[in-house]
CSV table of C-alpha atoms in Angstrom, one decimal:
chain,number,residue,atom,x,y,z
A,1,UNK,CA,82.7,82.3,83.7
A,2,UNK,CA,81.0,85.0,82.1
A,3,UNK,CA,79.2,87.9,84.1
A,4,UNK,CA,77.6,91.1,83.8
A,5,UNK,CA,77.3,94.1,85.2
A,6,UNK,CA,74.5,96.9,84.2
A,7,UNK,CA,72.1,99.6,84.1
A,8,UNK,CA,75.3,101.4,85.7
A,9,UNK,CA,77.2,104.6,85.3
A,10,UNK,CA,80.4,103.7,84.0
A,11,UNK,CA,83.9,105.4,84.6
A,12,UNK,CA,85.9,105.1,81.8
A,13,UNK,CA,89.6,106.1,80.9
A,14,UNK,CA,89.5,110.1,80.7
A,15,UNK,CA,87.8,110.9,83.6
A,16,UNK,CA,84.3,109.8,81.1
A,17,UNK,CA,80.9,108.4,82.2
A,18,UNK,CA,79.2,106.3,79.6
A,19,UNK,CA,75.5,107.0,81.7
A,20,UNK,CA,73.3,103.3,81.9
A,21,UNK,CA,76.0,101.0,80.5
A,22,UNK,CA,77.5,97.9,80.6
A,23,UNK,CA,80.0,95.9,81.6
A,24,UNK,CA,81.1,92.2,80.4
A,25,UNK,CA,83.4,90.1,82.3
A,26,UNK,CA,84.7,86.9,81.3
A,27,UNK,CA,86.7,85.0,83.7
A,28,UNK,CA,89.2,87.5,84.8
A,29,UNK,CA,89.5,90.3,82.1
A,30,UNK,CA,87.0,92.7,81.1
A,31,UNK,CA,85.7,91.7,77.7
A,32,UNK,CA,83.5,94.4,76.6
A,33,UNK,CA,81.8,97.4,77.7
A,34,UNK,CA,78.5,98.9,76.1
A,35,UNK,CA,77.1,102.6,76.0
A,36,UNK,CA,73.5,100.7,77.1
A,37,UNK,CA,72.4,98.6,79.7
A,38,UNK,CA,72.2,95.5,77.4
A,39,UNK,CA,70.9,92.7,79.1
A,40,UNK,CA,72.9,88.7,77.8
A,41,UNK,CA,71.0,85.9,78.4
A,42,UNK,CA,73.9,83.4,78.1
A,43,UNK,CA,75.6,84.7,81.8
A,44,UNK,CA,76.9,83.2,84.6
A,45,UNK,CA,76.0,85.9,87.2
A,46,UNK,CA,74.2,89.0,86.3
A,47,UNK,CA,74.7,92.2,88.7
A,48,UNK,CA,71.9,95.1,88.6
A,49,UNK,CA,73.9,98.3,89.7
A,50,UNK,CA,70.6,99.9,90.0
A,51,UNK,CA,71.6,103.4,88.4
A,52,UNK,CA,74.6,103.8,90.4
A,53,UNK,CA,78.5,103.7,89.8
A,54,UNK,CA,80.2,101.0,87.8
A,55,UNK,CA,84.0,102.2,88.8
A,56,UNK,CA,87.5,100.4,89.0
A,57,UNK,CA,88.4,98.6,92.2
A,58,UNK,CA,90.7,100.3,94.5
A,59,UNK,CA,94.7,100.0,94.7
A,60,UNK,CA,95.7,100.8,98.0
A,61,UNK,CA,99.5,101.7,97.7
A,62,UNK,CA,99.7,102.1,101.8
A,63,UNK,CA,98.3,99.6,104.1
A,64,UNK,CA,99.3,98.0,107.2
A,65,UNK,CA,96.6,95.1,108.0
A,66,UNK,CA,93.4,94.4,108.6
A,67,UNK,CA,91.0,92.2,110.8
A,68,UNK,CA,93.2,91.8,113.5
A,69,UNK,CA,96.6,90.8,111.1
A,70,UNK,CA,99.5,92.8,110.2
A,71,UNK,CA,101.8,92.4,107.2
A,72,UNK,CA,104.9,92.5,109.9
A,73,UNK,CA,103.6,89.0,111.3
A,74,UNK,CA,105.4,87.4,107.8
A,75,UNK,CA,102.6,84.9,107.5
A,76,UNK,CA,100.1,83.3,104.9
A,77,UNK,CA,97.6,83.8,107.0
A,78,UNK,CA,97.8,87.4,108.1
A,79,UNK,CA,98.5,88.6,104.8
A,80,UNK,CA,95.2,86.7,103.2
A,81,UNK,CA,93.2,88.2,106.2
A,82,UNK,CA,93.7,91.4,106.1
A,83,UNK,CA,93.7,91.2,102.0
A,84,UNK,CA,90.0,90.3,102.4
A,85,UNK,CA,89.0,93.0,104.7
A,86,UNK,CA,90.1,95.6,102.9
A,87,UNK,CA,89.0,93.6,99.2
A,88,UNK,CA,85.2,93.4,100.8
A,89,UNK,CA,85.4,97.6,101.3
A,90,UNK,CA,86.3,97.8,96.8
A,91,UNK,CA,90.7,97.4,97.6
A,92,UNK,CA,90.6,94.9,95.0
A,93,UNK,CA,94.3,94.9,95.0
A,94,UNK,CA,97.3,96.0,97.0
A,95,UNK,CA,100.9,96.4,98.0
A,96,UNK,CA,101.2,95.6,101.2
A,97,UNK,CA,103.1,97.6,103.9
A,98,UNK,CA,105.6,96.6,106.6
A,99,UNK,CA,106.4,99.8,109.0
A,100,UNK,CA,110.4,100.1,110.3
A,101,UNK,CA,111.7,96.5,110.5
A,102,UNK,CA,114.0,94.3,111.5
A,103,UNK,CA,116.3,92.6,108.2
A,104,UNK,CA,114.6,89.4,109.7
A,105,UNK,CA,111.2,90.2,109.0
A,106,UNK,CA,111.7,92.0,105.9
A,107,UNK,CA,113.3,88.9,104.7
A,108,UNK,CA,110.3,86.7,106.1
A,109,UNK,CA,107.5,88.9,104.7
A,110,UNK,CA,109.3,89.4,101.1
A,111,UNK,CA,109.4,85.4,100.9
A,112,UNK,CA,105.1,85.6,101.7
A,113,UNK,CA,104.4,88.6,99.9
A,114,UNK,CA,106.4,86.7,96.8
A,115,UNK,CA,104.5,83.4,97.5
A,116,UNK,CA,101.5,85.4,97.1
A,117,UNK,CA,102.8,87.2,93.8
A,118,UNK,CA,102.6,83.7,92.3
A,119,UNK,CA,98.6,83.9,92.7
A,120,UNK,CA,97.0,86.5,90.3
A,121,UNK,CA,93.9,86.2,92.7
A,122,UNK,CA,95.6,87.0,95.8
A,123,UNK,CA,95.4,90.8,95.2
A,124,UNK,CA,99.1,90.8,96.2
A,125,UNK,CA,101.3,93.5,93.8
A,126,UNK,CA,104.5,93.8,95.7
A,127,UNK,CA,105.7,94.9,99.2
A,128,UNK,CA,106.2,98.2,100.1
A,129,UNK,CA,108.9,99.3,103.3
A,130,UNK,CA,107.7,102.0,105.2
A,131,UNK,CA,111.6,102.5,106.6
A,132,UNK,CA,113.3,101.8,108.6
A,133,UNK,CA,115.7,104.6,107.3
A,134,UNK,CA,113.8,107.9,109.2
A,135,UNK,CA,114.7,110.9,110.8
A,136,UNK,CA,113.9,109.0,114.5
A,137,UNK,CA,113.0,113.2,115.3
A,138,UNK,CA,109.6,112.0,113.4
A,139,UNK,CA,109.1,108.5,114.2
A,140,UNK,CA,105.7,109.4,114.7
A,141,UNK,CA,103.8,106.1,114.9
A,142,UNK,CA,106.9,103.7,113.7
A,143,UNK,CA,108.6,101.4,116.1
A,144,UNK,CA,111.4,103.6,117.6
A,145,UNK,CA,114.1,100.8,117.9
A,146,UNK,CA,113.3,100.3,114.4
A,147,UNK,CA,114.7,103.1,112.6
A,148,UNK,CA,118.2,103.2,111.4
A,149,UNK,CA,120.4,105.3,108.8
A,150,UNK,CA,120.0,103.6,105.4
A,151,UNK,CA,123.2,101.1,104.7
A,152,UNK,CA,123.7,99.5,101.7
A,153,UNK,CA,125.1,96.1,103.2
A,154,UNK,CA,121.6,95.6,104.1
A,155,UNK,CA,119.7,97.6,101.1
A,156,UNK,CA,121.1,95.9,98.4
A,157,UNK,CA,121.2,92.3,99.0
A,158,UNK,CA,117.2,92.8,100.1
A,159,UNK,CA,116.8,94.5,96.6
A,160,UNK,CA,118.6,91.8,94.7
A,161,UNK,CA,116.8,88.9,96.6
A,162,UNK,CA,113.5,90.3,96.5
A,163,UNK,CA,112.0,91.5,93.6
A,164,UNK,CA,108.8,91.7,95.1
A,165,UNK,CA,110.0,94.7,96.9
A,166,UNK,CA,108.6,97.2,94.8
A,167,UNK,CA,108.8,101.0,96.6
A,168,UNK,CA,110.5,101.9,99.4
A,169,UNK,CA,110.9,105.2,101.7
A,170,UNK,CA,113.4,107.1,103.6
A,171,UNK,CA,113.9,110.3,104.8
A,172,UNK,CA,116.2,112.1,102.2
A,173,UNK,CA,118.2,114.3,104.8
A,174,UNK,CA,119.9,111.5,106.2
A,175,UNK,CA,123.4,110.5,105.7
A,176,UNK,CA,123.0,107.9,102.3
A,177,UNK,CA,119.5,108.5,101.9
A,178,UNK,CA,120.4,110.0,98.1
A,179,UNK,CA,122.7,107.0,97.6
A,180,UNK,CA,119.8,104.5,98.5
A,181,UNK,CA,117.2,106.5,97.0
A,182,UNK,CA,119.4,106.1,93.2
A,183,UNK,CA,120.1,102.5,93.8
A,184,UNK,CA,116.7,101.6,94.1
A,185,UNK,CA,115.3,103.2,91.2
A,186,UNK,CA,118.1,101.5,88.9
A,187,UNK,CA,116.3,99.0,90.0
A,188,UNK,CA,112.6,99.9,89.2
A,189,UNK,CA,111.6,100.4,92.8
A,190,UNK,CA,109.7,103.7,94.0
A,191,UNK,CA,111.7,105.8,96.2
A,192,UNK,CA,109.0,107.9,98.6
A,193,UNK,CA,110.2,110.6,101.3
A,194,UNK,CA,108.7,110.2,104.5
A,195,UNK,CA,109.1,110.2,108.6
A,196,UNK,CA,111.0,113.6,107.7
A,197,UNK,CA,112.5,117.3,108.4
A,198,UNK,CA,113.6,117.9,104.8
A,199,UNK,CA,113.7,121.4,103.7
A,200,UNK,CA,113.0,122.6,100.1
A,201,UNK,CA,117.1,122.0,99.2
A,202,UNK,CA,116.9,118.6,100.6
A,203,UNK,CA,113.9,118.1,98.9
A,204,UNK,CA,115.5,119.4,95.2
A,205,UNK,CA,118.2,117.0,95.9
A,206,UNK,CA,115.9,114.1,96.4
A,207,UNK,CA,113.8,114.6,93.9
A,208,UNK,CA,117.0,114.9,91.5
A,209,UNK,CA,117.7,111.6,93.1
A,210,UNK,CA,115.0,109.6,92.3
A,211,UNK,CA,112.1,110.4,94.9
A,212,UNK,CA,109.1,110.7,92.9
A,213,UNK,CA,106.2,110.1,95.8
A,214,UNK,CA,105.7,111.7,99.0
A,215,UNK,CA,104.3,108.9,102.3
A,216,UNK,CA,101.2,110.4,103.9
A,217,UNK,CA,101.4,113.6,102.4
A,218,UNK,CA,101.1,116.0,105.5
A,219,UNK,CA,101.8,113.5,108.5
A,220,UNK,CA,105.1,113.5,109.7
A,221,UNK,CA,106.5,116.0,108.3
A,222,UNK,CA,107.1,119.7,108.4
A,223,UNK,CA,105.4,122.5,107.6
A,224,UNK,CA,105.7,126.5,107.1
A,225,UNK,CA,107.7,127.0,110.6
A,226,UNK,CA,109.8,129.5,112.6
A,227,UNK,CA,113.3,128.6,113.8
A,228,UNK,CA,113.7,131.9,116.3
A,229,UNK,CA,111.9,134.5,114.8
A,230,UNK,CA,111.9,133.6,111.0
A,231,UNK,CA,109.8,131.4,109.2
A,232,UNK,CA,111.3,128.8,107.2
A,233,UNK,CA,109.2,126.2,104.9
A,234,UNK,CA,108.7,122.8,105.3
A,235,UNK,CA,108.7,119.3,103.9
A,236,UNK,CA,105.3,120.3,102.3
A,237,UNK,CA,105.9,123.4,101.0
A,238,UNK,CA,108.3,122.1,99.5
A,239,UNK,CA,106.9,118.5,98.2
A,240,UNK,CA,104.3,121.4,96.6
A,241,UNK,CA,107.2,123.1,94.5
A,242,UNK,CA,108.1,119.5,93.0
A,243,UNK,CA,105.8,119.5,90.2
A,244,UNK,CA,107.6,116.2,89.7
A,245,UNK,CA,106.7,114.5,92.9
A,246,UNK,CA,103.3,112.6,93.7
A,247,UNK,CA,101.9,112.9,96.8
A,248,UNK,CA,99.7,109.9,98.7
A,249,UNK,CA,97.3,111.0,101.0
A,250,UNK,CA,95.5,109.3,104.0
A,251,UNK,CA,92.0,110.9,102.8
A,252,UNK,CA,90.1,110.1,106.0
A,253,UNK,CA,89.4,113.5,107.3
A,254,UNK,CA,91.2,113.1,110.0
A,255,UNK,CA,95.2,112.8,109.2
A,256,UNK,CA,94.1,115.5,106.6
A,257,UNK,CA,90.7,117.6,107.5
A,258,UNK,CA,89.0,117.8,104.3
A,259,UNK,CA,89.8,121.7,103.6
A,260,UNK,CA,93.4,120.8,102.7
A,261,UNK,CA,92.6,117.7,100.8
A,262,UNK,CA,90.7,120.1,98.9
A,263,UNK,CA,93.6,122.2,98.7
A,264,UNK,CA,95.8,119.3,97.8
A,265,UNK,CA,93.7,118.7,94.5
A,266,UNK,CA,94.0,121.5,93.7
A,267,UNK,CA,97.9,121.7,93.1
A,268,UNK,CA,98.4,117.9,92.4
A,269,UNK,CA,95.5,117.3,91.0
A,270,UNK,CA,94.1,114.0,90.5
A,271,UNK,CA,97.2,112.7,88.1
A,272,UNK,CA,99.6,113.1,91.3
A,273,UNK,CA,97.2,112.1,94.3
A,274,UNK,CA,96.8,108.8,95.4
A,275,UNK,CA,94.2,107.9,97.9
A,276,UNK,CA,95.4,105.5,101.0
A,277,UNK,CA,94.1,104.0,103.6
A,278,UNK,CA,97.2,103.5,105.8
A,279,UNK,CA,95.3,101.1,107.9
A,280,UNK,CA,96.8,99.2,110.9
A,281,UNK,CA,95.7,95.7,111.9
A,282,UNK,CA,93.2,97.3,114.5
A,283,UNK,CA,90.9,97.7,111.4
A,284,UNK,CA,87.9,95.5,111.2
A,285,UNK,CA,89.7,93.8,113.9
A,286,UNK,CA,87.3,91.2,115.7
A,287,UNK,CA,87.7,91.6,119.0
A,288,UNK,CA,88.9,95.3,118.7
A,289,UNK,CA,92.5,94.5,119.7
A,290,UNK,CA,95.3,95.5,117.1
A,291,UNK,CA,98.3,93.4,116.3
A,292,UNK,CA,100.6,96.3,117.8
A,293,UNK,CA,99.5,96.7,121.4
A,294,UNK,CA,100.8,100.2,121.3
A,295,UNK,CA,97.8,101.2,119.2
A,296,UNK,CA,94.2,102.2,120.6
A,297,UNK,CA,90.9,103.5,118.8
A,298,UNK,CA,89.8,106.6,120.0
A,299,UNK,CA,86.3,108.5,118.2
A,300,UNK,CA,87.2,106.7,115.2
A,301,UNK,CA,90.8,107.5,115.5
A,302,UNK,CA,93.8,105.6,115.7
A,303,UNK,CA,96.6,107.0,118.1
A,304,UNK,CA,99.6,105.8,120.1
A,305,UNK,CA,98.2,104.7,123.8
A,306,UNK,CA,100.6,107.1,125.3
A,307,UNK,CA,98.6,110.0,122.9
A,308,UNK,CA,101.7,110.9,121.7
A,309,UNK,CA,100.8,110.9,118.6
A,310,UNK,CA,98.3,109.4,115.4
A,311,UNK,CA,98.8,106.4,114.1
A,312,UNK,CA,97.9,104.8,111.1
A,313,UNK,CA,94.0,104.4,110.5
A,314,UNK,CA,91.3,102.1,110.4
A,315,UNK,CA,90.2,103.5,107.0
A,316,UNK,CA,88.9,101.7,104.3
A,317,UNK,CA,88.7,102.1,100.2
A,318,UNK,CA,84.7,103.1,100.6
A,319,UNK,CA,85.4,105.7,103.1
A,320,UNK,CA,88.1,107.7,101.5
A,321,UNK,CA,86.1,108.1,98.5
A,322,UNK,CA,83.2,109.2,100.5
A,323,UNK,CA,85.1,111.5,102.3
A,324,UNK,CA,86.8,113.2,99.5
A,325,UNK,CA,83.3,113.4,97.5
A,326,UNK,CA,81.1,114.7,100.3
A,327,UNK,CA,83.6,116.1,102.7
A,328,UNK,CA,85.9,117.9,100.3
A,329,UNK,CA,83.7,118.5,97.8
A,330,UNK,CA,86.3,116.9,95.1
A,331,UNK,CA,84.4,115.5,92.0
A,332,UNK,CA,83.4,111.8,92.0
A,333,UNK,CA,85.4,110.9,88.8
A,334,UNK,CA,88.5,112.6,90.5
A,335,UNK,CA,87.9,110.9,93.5
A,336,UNK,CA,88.0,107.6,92.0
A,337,UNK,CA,90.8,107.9,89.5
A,338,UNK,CA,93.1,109.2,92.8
A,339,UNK,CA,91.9,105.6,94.2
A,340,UNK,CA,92.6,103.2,91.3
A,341,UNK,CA,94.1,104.8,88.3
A,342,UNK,CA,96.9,107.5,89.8
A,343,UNK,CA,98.2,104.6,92.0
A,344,UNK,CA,98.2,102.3,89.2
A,345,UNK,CA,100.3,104.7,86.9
A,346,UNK,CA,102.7,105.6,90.3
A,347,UNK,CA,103.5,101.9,90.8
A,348,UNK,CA,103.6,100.6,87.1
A,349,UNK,CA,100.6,98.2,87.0
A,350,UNK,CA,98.0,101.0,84.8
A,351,UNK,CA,98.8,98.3,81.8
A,352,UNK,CA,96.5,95.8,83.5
A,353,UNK,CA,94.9,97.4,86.5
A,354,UNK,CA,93.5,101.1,87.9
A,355,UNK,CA,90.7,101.5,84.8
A,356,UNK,CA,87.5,99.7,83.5
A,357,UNK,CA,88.8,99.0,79.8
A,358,UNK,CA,88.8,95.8,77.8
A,359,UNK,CA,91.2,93.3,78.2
A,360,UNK,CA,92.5,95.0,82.0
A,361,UNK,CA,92.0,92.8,85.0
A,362,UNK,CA,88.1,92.9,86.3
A,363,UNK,CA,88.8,94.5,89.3
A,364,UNK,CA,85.3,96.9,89.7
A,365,UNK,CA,83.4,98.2,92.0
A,366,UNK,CA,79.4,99.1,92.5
A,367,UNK,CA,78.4,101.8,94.4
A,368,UNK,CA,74.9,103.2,95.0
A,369,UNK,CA,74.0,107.1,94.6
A,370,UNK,CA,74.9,107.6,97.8
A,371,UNK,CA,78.3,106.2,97.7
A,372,UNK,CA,77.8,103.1,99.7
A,373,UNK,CA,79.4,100.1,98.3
A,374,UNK,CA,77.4,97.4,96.9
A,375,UNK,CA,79.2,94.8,94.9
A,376,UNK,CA,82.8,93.9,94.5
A,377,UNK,CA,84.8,92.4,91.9
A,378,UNK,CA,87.9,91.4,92.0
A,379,UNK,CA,90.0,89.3,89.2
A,380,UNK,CA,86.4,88.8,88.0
A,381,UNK,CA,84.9,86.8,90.8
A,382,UNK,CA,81.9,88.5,93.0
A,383,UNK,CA,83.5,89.2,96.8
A,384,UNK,CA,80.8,88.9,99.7
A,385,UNK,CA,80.9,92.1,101.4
């Protein structure tokens, strides 16, 4: 199958625009791409960008569900559904997320998420574990009976069963968390700080332990505070010290208002921000009901029914890149690379996916001036959207 895309603006590798080229896609790999919009006759399918943005597909590194499924349900079917939601709003790929969880349904989901591994179409990359090991102080939205101290009777045989297990996070003050955090990455996993109330020290120490990426950079976790009448500084404060540690941000404009995603960019910059959706099944959901009946949509945002705090989102790919464009006033080639390339290069996949360049997977996207999406392609074939 051979197909086309031009008379596009095309984001290349370095943050470049080649203006009113094009792209050549045969089966799944990106054969060529021109500095004009050359027009093949001998095409399978032919896409017109119209003058706007020929950019890489999305990798969402954090993401819950979709259309009514979760990633926690352990099935086929839940994990296809909410792969396609998200895949029809330019996620052309994914690691799937399972908040605190039982052994049980780690196991279950590991032996999907690895069935689905097996399929270079699925969009499947790995499995990522949102806990369970948290400081319970910040459970925020995760399932309280859930969270537990990490414990390498249940850490390491999950590790050496599952290879598809591919990051995982904890909160670093805990009792083990610097033991897990070293065993993991000896084993090529990301190890990602999160539900925490690390100070800078505890921070130092688990960043000289192998945590490398922060979870929802900002939510659930501390800030600048006073304990009596000093102040002290928190998790972030300290995550911004780190020159060493990435940071993934829910880029919604909600769990972050735009003003500090802007200020985020502009310590991290795009090579250590990653754009994520954190969206919970609830998203796209049909009938408006979410997997976890704790959850509720409320003015566009997700929350705990008791309003005791946010929740994940109901974000998608398009959005955050909108918001940080036209909300946060972040350049569009920054914008994109913190969406495809920076999660790429954080979770080891930049040799075949997170950049439009020949012989990489043809996961693209099309948007219009205006930043709405209008095409998808993922692994080379069109997705209706």
């Amino acid at each position: 199958m051979k197909t086309q895309i031009y008379n596009g603006k095309i984001l290349i590798p370095g943050g470049r625009w080649i203006n009113g080229g094009s792209v050549v896609i045969i089966d799944d790999k990106i054969d060529e791409i021109y500095g004009h919009s050359r027009i093949f006759e001998n095409v399978d399918q032919s896409i017109n960008a119209g003058g706007g943005y020929i950019l890489p597909g999305g990798i969402d590194i954090h993401v819950h569900g979709g259309g009514g499924r979760d990633f926690m349900e352990a099935t086929e079917e839940a994990f296809q559904t909410a792969v396609m939601v998200h895949r029809r709003h330019g996620t052309t790929s994914m690691f799937p997320t399972l908040s605190s969880s039982t052994e049980e349904t780690i196991r279950t989901a590991a032996e999907v998420c690895s069935r689905m591994m097996e399929n270079p179409y699925s969009g499947v990359l790995g499995l990522h574990l949102e806990g369970p090991y948290f400081n319970p102080k910040m459970a925020g939205g995760q399932i309280a009976e859930n969270i537990r101290i990490p414990s390498p009777m249940e850490y390491i045989p999950l590790v050496e069963d599952f290879p598809c297990i591919k990051r995982w996070d904890a909160a670093p003050e805990l009792p083990g968390a610097d033991d897990f955090a070293r065993y993991i990455t000896s084993k090529g996993l990301v190890a990602s700080l999160a539900h925490t109330q690390a100070n800078y020290n505890d921070v130092l120490s688990a960043f000289n332990n192998g945590y490398t990426l922060a979870t929802h950079f900002y939510n659930a976790m501390t800030t600048s505070h006073k304990n009596g009448i000093y102040k002290h500084e928190g998790t972030v404060e300290a995550v911004y010290l780190m020159d060493g540690i990435n940071v993934e941000v829910i880029s919604d404009g909600i769990h972050v208002p735009p003003i500090i995603l802007k200020l985020i960019h502009k310590f991290k910059g795009y090579g250590r921000m990653c754009l994520i959706t954190d969206a919970l099944a609830i998203t796209e959901s049909p009938d408006g009901n979410s997997y976890d009946k704790r959850i509720m949509i409320e003015n566009g945002v997700c929350k705990l029914k008791d309003g005791s705090a946010i929740a994940g989102s109901c974000a998608t790919m398009d959005r955050l890149i909108r918001t940080v464009v036209k909300d946060a006033g972040i350049p569009l080639e920054d914008a994109v690379r913190m969406a495809s390339e920076t999660p790429a290069l954080v979770m080891d996949v930049y040799d075949r996916k997170g950049s439009i360049c020949k012989h990489k997977d043809a996961d693209i996207i099309v948007m219009d001036k205006n930043l709405n999406l209008t095409h998808v392609i993922a692994m080379g074939e069109i997705v209706s959207i």
